[in-house]
JSON list of C-alpha atoms in Angstrom, two decimals:
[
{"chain": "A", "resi": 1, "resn": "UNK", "atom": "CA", "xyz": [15.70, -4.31, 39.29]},
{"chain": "A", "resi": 2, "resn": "UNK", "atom": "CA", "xyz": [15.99, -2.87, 36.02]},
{"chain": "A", "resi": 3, "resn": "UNK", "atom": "CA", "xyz": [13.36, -5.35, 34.46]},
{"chain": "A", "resi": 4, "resn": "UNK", "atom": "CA", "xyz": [10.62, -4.62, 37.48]},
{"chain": "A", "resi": 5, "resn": "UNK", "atom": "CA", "xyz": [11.22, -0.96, 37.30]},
{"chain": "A", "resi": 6, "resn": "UNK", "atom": "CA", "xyz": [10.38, -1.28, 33.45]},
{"chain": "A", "resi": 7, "resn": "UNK", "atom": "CA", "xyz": [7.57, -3.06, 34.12]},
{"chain": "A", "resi": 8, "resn": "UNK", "atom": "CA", "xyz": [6.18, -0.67, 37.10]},
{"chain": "A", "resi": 9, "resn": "UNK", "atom": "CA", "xyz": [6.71, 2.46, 34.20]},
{"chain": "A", "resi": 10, "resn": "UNK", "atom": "CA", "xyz": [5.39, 0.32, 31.68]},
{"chain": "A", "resi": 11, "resn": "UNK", "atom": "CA", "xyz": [2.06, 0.12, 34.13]},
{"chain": "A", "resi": 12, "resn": "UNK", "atom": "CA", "xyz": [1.82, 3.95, 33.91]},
{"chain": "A", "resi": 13, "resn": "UNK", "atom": "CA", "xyz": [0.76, 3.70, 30.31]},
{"chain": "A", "resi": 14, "resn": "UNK", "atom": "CA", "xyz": [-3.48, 3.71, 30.61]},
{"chain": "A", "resi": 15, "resn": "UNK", "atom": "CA", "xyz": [-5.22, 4.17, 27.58]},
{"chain": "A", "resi": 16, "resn": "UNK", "atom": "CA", "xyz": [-4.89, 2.64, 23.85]},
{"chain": "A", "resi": 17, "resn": "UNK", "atom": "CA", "xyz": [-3.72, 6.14, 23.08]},
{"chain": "A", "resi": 18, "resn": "UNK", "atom": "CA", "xyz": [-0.67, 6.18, 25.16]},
{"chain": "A", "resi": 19, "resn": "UNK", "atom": "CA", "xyz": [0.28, 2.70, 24.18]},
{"chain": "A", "resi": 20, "resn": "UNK", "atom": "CA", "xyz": [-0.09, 3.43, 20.35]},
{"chain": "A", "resi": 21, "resn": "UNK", "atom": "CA", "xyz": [1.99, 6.58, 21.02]},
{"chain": "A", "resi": 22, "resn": "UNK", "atom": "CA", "xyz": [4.22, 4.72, 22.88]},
{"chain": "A", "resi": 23, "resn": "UNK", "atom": "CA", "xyz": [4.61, 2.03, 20.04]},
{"chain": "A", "resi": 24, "resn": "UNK", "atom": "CA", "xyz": [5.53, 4.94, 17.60]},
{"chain": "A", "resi": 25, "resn": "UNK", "atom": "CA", "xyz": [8.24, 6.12, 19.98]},
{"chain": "A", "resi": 26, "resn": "UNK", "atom": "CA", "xyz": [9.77, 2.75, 20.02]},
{"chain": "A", "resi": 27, "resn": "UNK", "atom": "CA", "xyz": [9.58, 2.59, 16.23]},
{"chain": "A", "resi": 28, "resn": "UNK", "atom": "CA", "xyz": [10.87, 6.22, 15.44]},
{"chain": "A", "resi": 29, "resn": "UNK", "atom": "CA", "xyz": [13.74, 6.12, 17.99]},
{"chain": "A", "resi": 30, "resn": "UNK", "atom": "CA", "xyz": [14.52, 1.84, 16.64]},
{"chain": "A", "resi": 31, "resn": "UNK", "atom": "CA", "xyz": [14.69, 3.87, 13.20]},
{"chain": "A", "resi": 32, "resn": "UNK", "atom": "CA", "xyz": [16.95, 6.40, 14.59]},
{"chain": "A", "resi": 33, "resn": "UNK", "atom": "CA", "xyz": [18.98, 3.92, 16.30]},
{"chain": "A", "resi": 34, "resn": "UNK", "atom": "CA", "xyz": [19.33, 1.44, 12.96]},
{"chain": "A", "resi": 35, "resn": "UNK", "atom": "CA", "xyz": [20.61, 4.89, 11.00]},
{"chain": "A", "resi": 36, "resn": "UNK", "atom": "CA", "xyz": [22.82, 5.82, 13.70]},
{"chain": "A", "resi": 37, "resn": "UNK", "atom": "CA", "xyz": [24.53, 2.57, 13.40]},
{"chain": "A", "resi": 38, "resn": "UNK", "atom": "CA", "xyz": [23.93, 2.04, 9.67]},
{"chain": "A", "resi": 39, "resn": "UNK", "atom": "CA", "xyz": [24.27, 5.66, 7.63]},
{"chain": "A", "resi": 40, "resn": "UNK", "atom": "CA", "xyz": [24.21, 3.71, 4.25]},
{"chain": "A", "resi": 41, "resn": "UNK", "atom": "CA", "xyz": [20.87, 2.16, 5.25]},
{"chain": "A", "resi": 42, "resn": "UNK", "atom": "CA", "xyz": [19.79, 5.22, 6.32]},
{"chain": "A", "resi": 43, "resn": "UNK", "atom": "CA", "xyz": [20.73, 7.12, 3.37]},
{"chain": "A", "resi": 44, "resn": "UNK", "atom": "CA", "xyz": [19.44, 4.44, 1.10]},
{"chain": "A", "resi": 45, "resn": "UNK", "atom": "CA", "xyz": [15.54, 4.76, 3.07]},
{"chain": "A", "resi": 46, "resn": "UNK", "atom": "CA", "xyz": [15.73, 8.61, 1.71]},
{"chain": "A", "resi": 47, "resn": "UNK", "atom": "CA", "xyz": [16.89, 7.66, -1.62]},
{"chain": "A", "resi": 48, "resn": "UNK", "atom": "CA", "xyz": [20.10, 10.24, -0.81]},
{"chain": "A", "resi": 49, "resn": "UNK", "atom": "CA", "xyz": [23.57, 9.56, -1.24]},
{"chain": "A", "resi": 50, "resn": "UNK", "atom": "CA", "xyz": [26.80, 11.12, 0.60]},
{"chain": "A", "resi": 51, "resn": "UNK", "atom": "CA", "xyz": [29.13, 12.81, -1.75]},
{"chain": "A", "resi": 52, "resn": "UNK", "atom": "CA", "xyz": [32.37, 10.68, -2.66]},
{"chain": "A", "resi": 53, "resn": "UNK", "atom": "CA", "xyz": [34.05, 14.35, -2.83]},
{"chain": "A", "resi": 54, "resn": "UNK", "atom": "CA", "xyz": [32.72, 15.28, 1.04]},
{"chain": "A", "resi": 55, "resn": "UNK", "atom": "CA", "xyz": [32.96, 12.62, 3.38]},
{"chain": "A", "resi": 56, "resn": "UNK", "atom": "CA", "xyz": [31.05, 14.26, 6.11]},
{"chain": "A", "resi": 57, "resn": "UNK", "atom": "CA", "xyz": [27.76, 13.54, 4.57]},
{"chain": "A", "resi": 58, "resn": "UNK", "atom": "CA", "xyz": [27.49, 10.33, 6.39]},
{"chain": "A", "resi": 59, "resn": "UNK", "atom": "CA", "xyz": [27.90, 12.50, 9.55]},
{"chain": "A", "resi": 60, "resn": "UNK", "atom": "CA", "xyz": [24.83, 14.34, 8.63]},
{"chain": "A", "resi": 61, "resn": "UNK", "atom": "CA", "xyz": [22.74, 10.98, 7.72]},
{"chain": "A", "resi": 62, "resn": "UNK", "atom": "CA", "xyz": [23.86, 9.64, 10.97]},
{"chain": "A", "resi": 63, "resn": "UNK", "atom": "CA", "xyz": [23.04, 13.02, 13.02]},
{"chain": "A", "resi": 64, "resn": "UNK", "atom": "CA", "xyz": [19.82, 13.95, 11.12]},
{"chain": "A", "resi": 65, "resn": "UNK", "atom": "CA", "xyz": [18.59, 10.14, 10.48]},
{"chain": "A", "resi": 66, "resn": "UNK", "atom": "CA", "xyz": [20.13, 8.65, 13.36]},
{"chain": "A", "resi": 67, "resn": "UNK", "atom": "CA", "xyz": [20.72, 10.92, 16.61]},
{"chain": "A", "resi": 68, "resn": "UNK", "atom": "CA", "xyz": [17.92, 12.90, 16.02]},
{"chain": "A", "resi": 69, "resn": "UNK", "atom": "CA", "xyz": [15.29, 10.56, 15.46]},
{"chain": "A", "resi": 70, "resn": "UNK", "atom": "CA", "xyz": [16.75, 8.21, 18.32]},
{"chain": "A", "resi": 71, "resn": "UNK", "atom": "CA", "xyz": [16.67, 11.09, 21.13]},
{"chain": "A", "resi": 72, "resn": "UNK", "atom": "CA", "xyz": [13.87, 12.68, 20.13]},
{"chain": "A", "resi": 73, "resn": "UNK", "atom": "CA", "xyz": [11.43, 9.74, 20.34]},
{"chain": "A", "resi": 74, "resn": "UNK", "atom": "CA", "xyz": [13.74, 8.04, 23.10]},
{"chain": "A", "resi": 75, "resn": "UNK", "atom": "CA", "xyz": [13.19, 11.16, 25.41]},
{"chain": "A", "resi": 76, "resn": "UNK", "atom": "CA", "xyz": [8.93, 11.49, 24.46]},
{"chain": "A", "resi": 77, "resn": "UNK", "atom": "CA", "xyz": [8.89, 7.65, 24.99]},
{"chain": "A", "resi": 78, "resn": "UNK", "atom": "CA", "xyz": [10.60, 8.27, 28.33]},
{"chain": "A", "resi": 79, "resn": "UNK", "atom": "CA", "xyz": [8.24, 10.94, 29.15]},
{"chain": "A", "resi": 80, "resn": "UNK", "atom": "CA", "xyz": [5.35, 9.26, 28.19]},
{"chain": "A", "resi": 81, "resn": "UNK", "atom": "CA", "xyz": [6.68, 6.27, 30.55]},
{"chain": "A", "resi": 82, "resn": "UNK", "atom": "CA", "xyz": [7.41, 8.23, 33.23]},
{"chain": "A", "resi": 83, "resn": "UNK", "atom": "CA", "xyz": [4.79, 11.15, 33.86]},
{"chain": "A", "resi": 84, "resn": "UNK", "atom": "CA", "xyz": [1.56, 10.14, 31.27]},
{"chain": "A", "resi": 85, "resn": "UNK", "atom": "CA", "xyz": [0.20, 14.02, 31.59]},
{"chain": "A", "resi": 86, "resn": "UNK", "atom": "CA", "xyz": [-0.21, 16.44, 29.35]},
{"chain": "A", "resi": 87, "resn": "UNK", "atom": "CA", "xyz": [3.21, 17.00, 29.21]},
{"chain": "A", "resi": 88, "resn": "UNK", "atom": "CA", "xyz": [4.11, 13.41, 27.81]},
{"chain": "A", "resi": 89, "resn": "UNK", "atom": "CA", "xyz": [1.41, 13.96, 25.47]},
{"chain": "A", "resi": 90, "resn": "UNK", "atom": "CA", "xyz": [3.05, 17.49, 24.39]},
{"chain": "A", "resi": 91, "resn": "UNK", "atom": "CA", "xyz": [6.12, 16.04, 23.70]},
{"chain": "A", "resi": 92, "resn": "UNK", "atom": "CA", "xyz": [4.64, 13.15, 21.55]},
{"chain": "A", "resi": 93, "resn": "UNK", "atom": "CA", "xyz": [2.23, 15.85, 19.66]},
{"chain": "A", "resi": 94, "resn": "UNK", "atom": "CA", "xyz": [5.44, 18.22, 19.00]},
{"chain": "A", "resi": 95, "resn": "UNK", "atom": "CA", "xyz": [6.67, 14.84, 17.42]},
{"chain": "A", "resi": 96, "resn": "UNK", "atom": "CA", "xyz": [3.59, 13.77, 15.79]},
{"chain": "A", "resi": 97, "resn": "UNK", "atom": "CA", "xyz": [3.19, 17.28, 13.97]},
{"chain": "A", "resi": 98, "resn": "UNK", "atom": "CA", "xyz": [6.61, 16.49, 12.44]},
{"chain": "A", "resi": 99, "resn": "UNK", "atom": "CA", "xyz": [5.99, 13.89, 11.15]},
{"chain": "A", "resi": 100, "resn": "UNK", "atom": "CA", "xyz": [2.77, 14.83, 10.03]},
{"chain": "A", "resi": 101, "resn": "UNK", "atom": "CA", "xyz": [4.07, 17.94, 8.06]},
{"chain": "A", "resi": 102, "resn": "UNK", "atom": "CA", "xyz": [6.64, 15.33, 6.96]},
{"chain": "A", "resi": 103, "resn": "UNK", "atom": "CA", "xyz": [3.94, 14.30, 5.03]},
{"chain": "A", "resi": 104, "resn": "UNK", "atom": "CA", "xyz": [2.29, 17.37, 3.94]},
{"chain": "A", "resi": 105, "resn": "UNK", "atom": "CA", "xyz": [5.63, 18.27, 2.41]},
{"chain": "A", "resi": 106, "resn": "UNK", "atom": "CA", "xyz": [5.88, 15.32, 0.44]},
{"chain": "A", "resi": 107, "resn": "UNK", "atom": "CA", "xyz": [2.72, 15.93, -0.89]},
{"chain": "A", "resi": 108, "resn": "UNK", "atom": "CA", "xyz": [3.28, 19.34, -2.16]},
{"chain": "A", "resi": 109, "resn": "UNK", "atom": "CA", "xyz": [6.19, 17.88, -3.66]},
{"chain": "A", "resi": 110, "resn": "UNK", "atom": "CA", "xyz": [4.18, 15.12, -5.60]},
{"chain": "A", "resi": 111, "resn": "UNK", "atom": "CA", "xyz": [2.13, 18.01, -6.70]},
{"chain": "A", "resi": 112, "resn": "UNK", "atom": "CA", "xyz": [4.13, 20.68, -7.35]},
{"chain": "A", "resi": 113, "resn": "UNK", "atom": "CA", "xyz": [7.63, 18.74, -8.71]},
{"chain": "A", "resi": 114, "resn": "UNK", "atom": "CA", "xyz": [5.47, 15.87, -10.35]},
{"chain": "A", "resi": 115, "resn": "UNK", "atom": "CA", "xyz": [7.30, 13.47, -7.96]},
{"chain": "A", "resi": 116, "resn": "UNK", "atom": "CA", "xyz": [3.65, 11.31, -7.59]},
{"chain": "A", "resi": 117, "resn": "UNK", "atom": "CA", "xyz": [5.62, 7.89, -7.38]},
{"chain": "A", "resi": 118, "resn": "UNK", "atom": "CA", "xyz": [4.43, 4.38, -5.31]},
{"chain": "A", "resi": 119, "resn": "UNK", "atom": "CA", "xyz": [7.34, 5.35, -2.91]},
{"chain": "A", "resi": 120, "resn": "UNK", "atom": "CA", "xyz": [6.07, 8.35, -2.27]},
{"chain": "A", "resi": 121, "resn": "UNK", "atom": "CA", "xyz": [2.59, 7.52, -1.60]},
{"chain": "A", "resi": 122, "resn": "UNK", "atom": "CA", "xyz": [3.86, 4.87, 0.40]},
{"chain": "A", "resi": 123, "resn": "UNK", "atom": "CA", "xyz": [5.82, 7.24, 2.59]},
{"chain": "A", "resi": 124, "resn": "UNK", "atom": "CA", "xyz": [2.44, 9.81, 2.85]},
{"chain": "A", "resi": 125, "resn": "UNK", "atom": "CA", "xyz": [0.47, 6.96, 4.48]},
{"chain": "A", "resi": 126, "resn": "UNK", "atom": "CA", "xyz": [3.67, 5.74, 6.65]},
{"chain": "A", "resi": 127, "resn": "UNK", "atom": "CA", "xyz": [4.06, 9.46, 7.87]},
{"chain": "A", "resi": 128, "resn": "UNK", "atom": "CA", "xyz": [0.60, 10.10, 8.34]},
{"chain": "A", "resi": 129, "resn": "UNK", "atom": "CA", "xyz": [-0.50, 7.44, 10.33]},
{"chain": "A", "resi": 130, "resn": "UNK", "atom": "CA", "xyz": [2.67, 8.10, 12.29]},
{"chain": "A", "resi": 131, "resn": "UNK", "atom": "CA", "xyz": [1.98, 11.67, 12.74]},
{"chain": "A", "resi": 132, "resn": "UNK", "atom": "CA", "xyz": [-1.37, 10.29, 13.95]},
{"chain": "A", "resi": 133, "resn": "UNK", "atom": "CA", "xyz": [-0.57, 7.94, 16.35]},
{"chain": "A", "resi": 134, "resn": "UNK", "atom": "CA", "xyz": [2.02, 10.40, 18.41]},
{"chain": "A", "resi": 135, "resn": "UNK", "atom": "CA", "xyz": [-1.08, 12.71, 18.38]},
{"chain": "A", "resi": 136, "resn": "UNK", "atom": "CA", "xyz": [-3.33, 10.48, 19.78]},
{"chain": "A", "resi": 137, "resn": "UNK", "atom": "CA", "xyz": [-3.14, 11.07, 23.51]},
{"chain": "A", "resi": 138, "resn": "UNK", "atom": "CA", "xyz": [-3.03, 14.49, 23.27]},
{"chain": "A", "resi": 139, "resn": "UNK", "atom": "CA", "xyz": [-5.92, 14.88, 20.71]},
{"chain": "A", "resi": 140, "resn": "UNK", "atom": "CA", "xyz": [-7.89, 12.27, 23.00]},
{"chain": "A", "resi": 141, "resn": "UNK", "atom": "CA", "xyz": [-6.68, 14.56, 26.30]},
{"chain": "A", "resi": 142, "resn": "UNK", "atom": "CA", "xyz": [-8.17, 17.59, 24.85]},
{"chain": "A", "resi": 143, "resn": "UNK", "atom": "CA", "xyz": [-10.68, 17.15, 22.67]}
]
């Protein structure tokens, strides 16, 4: 049951937008997921590290990096299954803008705190194209 009614939402999906949009939704809310059950991995991906003297700071790496990235792209990947309209592609633009001034923060930092590193230029094309492909659908949809 559970299988064909995956399959029968998976069949709702009908462009290349909504699948690359959907991809990104499975890989935001498996990132989310792996720092929810991993906050020292999680941490480690930022380059941050919980404070010996606090030990609620892996509470915020698993709440920030982990339950928000898991329900946020769970739920648009859910609404994208279940209703591809412009609300599904709403909620994975709202996401895709994140992401996307994910980016444009990091840049200002590279430029304004000298912080132009491999990593970092890395993460400006990861975000991006991100940003990008959660935008798709509703870019395509409008425009």
């Amino acid at each position: 049951m559970v299988i064909f009614l995956g399959a029968r939402l998976m069949l709702q999906i009908d462009t290349l937008a909504e699948w690359i949009a959907a991809a990104a939704c499975v890989g935001g809310a498996g990132l989310g997921l792996y720092g929810l059950i991993d906050p020292v991995w999680a941490a480690n991906l930022v380059r941050l590290r919980g404070d010996d003297q606090r030990p609620g700071g892996f509470a915020e790496f698993r709440a920030t990096y982990g339950g928000l990235f898991f329900g946020a792209h769970s739920f648009a990947l859910a609404v994208l299954l279940i209703s591809p309209s412009a609300t599904s592609a709403g909620a994975c633009a709202a996401l895709g803008f994140g992401w996307g001034l994910t980016a444009f923060g990091r840049l200002v930092s590279m430029i304004l705190d000298k912080t132009d590193t491999g990593f970092n230029r890395f993460s400006v094309l990861f975000e991006a194209g991100f940003g990008a492909a959660l935008v798709s659908p509703y870019v395509l949809a409008h425009f």
